[in-house]
Coordinates of C-alpha atoms in Angstrom, one line a residue:
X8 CA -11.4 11.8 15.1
X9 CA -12.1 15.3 14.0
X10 CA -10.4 17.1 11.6
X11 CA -11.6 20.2 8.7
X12 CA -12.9 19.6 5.5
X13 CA -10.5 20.9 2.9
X14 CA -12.6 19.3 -0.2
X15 CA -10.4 20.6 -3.0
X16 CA -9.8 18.8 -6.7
X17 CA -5.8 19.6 -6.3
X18 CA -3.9 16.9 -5.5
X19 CA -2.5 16.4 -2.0
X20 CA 0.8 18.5 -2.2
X21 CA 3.4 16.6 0.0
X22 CA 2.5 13.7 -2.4
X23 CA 4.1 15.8 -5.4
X24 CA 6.9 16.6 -3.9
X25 CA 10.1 14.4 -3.7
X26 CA 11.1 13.6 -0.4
X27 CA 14.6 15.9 0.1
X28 CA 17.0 13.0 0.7
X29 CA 16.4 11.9 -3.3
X30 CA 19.1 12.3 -4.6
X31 CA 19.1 9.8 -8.5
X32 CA 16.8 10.2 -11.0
X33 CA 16.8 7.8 -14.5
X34 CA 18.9 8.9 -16.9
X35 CA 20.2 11.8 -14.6
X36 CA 23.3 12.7 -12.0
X37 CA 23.6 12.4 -8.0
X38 CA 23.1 16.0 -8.1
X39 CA 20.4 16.9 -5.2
X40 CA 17.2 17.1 -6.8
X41 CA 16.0 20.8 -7.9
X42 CA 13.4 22.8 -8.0
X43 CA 12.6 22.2 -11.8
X44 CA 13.3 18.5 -11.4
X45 CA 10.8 18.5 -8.9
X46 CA 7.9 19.6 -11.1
X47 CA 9.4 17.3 -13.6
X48 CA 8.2 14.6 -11.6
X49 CA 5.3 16.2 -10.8
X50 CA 4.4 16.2 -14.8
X51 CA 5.0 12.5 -14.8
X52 CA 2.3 12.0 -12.5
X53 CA -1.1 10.6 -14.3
X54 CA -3.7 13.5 -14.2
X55 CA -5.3 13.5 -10.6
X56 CA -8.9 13.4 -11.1
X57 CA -10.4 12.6 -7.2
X58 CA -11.2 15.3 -4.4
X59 CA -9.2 15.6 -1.8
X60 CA -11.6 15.4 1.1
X61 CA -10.2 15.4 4.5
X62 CA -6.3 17.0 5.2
X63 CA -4.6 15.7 8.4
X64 CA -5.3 17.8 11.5
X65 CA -2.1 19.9 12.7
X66 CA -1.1 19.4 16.7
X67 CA 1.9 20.8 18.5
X68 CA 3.2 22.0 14.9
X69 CA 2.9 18.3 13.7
X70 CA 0.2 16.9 11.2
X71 CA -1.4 13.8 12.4
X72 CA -4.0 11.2 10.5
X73 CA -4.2 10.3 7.1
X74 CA -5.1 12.4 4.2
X75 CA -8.5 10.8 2.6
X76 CA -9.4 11.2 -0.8
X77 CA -12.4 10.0 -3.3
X78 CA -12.2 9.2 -6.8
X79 CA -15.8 8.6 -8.7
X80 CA -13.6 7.2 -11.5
X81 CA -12.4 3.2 -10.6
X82 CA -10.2 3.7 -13.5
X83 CA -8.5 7.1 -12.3
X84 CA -8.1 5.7 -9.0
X85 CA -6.1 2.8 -10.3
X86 CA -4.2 4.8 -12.8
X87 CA -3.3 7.5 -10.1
X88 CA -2.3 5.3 -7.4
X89 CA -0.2 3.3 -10.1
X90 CA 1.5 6.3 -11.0
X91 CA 2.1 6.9 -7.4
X92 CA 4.1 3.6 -7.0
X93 CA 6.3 4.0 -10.5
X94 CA 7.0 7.7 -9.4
X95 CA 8.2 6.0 -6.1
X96 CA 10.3 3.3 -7.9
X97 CA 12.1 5.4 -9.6
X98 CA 12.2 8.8 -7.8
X99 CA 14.0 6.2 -4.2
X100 CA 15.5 2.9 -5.8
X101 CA 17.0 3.0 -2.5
X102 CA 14.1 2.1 -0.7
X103 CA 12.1 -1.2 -1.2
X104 CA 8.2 -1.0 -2.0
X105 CA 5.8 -2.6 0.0
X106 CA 3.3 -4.3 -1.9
X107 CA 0.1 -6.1 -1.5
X108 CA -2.4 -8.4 -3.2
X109 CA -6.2 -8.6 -3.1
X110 CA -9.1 -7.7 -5.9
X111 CA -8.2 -4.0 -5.0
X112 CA -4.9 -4.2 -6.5
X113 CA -5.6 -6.3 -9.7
X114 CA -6.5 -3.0 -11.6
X115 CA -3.5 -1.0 -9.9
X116 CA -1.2 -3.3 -11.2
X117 CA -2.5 -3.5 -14.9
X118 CA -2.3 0.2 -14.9
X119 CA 1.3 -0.4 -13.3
X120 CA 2.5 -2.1 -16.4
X121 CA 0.7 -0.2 -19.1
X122 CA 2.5 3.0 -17.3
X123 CA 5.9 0.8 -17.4
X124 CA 5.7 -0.3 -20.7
X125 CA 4.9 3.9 -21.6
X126 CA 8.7 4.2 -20.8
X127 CA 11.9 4.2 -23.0
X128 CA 13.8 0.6 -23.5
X129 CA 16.6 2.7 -21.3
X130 CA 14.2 3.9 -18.1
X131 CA 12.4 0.6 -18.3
X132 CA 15.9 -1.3 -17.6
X133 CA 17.1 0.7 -15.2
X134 CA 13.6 0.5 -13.3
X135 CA 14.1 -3.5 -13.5
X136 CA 17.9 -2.9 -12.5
X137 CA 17.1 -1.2 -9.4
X138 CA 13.6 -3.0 -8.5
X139 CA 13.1 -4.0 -5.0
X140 CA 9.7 -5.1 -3.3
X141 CA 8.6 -6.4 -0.1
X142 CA 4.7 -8.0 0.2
X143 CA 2.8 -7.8 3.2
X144 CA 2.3 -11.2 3.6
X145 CA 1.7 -15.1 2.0
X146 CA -0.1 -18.0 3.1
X147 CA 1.5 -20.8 5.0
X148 CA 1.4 -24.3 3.1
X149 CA 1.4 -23.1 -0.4
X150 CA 3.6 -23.6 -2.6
X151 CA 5.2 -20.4 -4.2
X152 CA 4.0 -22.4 -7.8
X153 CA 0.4 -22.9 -7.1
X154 CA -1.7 -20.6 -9.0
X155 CA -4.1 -19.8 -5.6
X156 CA -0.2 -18.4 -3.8
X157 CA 0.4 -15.0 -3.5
X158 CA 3.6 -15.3 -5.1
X159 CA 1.9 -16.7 -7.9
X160 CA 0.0 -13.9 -8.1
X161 CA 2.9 -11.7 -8.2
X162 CA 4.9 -13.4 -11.0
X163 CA 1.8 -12.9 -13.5
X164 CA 0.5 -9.3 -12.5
X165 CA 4.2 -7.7 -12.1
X166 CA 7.2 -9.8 -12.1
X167 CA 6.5 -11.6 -15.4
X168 CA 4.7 -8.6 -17.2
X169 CA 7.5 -6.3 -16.2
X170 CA 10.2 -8.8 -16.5
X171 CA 11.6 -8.3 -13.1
X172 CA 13.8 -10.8 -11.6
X173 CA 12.4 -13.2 -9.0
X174 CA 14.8 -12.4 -6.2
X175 CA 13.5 -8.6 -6.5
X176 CA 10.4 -9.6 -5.9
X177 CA 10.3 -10.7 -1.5
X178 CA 7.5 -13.0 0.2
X179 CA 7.2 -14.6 2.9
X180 CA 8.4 -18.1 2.7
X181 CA 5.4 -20.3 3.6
X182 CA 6.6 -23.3 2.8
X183 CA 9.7 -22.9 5.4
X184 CA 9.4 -25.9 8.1
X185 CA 9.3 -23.5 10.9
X186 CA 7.2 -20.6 9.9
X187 CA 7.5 -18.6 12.9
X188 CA 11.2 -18.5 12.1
X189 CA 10.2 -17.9 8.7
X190 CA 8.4 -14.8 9.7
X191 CA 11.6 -13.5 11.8
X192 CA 13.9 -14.4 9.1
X193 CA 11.6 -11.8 6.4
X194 CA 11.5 -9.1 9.1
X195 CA 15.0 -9.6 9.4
X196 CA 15.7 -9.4 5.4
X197 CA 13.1 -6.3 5.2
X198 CA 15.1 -4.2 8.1
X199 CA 18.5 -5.0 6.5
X200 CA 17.1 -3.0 3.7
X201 CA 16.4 -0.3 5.4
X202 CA 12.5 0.0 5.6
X203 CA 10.0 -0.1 3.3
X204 CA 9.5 3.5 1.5
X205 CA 6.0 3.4 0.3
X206 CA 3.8 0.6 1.6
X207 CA 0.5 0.0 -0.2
X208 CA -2.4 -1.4 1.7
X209 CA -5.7 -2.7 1.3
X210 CA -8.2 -3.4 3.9
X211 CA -9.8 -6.3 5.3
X212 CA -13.9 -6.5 5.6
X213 CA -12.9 -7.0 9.2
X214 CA -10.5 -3.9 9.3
X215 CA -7.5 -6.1 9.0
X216 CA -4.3 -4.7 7.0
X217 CA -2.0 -7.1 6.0
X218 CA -3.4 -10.4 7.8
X219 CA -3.2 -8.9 11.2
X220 CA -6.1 -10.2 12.4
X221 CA -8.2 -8.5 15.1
X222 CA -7.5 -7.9 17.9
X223 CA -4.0 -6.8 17.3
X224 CA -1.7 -3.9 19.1
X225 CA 0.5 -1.1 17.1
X226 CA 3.6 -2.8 17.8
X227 CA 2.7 -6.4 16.5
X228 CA 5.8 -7.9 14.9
X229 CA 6.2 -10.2 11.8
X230 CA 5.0 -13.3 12.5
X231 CA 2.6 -16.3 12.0
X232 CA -0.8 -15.8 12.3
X233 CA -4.1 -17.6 12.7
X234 CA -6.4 -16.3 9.8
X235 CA -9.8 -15.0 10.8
X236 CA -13.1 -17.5 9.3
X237 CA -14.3 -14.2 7.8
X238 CA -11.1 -13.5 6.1
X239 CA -10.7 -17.1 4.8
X240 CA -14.3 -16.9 3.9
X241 CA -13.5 -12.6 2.1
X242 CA -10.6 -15.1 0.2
X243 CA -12.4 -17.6 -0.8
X244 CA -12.9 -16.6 -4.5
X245 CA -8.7 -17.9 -5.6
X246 CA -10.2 -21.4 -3.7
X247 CA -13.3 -22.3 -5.7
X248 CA -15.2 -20.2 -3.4
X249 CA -14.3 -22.8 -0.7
X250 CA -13.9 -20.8 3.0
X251 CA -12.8 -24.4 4.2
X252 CA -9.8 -24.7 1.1
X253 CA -8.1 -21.4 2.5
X254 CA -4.8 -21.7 4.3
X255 CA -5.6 -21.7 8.2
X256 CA -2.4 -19.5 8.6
X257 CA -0.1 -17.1 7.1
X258 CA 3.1 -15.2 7.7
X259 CA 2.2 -11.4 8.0
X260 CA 4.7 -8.6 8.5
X261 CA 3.5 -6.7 11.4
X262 CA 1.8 -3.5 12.6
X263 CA 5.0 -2.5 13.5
X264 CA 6.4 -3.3 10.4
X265 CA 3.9 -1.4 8.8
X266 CA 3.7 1.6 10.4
X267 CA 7.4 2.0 10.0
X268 CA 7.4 2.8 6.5
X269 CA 8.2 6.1 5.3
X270 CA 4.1 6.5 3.8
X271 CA 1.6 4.6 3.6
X272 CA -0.7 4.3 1.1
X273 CA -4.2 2.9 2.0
X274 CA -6.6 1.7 -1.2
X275 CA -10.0 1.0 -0.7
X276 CA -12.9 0.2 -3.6
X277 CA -16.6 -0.9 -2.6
X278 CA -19.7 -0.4 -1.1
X279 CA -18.8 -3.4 1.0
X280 CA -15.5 -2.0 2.8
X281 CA -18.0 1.5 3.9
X282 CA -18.7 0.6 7.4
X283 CA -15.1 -0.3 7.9
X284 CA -13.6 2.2 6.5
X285 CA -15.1 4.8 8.2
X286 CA -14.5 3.1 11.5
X287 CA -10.9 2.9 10.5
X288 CA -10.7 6.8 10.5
X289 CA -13.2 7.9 12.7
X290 CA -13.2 6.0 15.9
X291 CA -10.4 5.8 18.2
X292 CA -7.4 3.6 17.7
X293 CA -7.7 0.2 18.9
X294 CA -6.3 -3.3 18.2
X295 CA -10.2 -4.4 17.7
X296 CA -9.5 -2.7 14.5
X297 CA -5.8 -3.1 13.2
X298 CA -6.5 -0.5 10.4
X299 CA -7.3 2.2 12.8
X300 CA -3.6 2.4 14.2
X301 CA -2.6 4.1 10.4
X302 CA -4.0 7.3 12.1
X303 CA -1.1 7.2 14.1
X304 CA 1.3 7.4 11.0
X305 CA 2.3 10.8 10.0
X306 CA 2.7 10.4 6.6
X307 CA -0.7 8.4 4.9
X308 CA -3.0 8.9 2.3
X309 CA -6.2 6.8 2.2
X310 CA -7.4 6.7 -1.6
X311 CA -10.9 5.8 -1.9
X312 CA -13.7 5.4 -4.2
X313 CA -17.2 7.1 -3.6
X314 CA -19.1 3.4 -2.7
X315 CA -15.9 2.7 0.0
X316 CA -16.5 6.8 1.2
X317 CA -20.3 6.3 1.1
X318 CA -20.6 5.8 5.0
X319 CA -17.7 7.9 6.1
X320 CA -19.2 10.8 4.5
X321 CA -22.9 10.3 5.9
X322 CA -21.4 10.3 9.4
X323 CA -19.3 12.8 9.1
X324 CA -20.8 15.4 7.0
X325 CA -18.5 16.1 5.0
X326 CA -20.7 18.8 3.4
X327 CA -20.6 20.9 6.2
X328 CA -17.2 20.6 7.3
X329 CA -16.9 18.0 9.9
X330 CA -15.1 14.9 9.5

């Protein structure tokens, strides 16, 4: 995959501006959104402080593959991309959010709630009065109360800290008797909503997104899956470090699923995720690597710090243009 180097410190513009259909803002009318509230939301935007490297390549009049960009600043990244989520809350109630968990979001969502709590009593109700999430996925056989479960994980990094209702909040239910069923029942739920808006993704060491394990096609549905040994060995650190005390399965929405959002928003952080990363956006789609199929989605952003670029740009030289 080849597109031109366009290294720039602006952020990426279509980012910054609100998609055209918004049409409710906090505290304002149903008036279509103008030019001035535009920048408005711009200025709520946390100060962008990464380089844009790489801009999606433009074919038949169309732009195609993700938008990457670098931050050398952990703390930046997580305060940017967390302002990139509230900004989405707020800006299309209408839409649910996709969320996921992993070490990569832990500091996104601190940043979440200290950008939250930054609000007036009256914008942080009405964010909790027109919250609505969808996760990615949860593991099968764990109950939603045990402190290793994804929904566990939810309640104490954003449902408790922003006092969200439950209900708001959508996983998987692993514990349902059939979990296939289970699976179709959540895709079900999801599409009844409409579509997720803004997805947020993180990627597996084996370039899985969601738990879509490899090999796995663009159209995969929600459904069970059989997890990967190297992903239950990546998750072992909420299991005592036990590869063997993982869930063998989980319910995952699907590459379908996925790539039917509106955006999507990829996060990566580490020198360990390199190699994978720059797979994921320079070789060819293929369902040996789920993540590649995101450079079929027209509307993505990769967000990435220099340790996750560190390969990517050795390959592709940046430098000098090529990427």
């Amino acid at each position: 995959m080849c597109r031109s180097c366009v290294t720039t410190t602006e952020a990426p513009n279509w980012w910054h501006s609100p998609p055209a259909e918004a049409s409710w803002e906090p505290g304002g009318t149903d008036q279509e959104p103008s030019a001035e509230r535009a920048s408005g939301w711009d200025r709520a935007l946390v100060g962008f402080t990464g380089e844009v490297l790489n801009a999606p390549q433009t074919h038949d009049g169309q732009e195609q593959g993700p938008t990457l960009v670098r931050f050398s600043d952990p703390a930046g990244l997580a305060d940017w991309v967390a302002s990139l989520l509230l900004r989405e809350r707020r800006l299309r109630p209408e839409r649910p959010l996709g969320l996921a968990t992993g070490r990569t979001m832990e500091p996104i969502y601190a940043s979440l709630v200290r950008q939250v709590k930054g609000l007036t009593p009256a914008e942080q109700q009405e964010l909790r009065k027109h919250w609505c999430s969808f996760n990615l996925d949860a593991y099968v056989g764990l109950d939603r109360a045990d402190p290793r479960s994804f929904a566990a994980e939810m309640t104490s990094r954003l449902t408790t800290p922003l006092g969200l209702d439950p209900e708001q909040v959508h996983l998987p239910d692993g514990q349902a008797a059939d979990s296939h069923a289970a699976a179709e029942c959540y895709a079900a739920q999801l599409a009844a909503t409409g579509g997720v808006g803004l997805q947020l993704l993180g990627l597996g060491l084996n370039g899985h997104v969601g738990f879509n394990e490899p090999p796995c096609e663009a159209d995969a549905p929600c459904r069970c899956v059989e997890l990967n040994p190297a992903t239950r060995h990546q998750n072992a650190g909420a299991f005592g470090g036990n590869p063997e005390a993982v869930p063998e399965r989980a319910i995952s929405l699907g590459l379908r699923d996925i790539l039917a959002a509106d955006r999507l928003l990829l996060v990566v952080t580490g020198a360990a995720k390199a190699e994978v990363l720059a797979r994921a956006l320079q070789e060819p789609p293929t369902p040996e690597l789920p993540a590649s199929w995101i450079q079929l989605h027209p509307r993505a952003l990769v967000v990435a710090d220099g340790e996750a670029c560190s390969v990517l740009q050795a390959s592709s030289d940046v430098s000098e243009g090529v990427a």
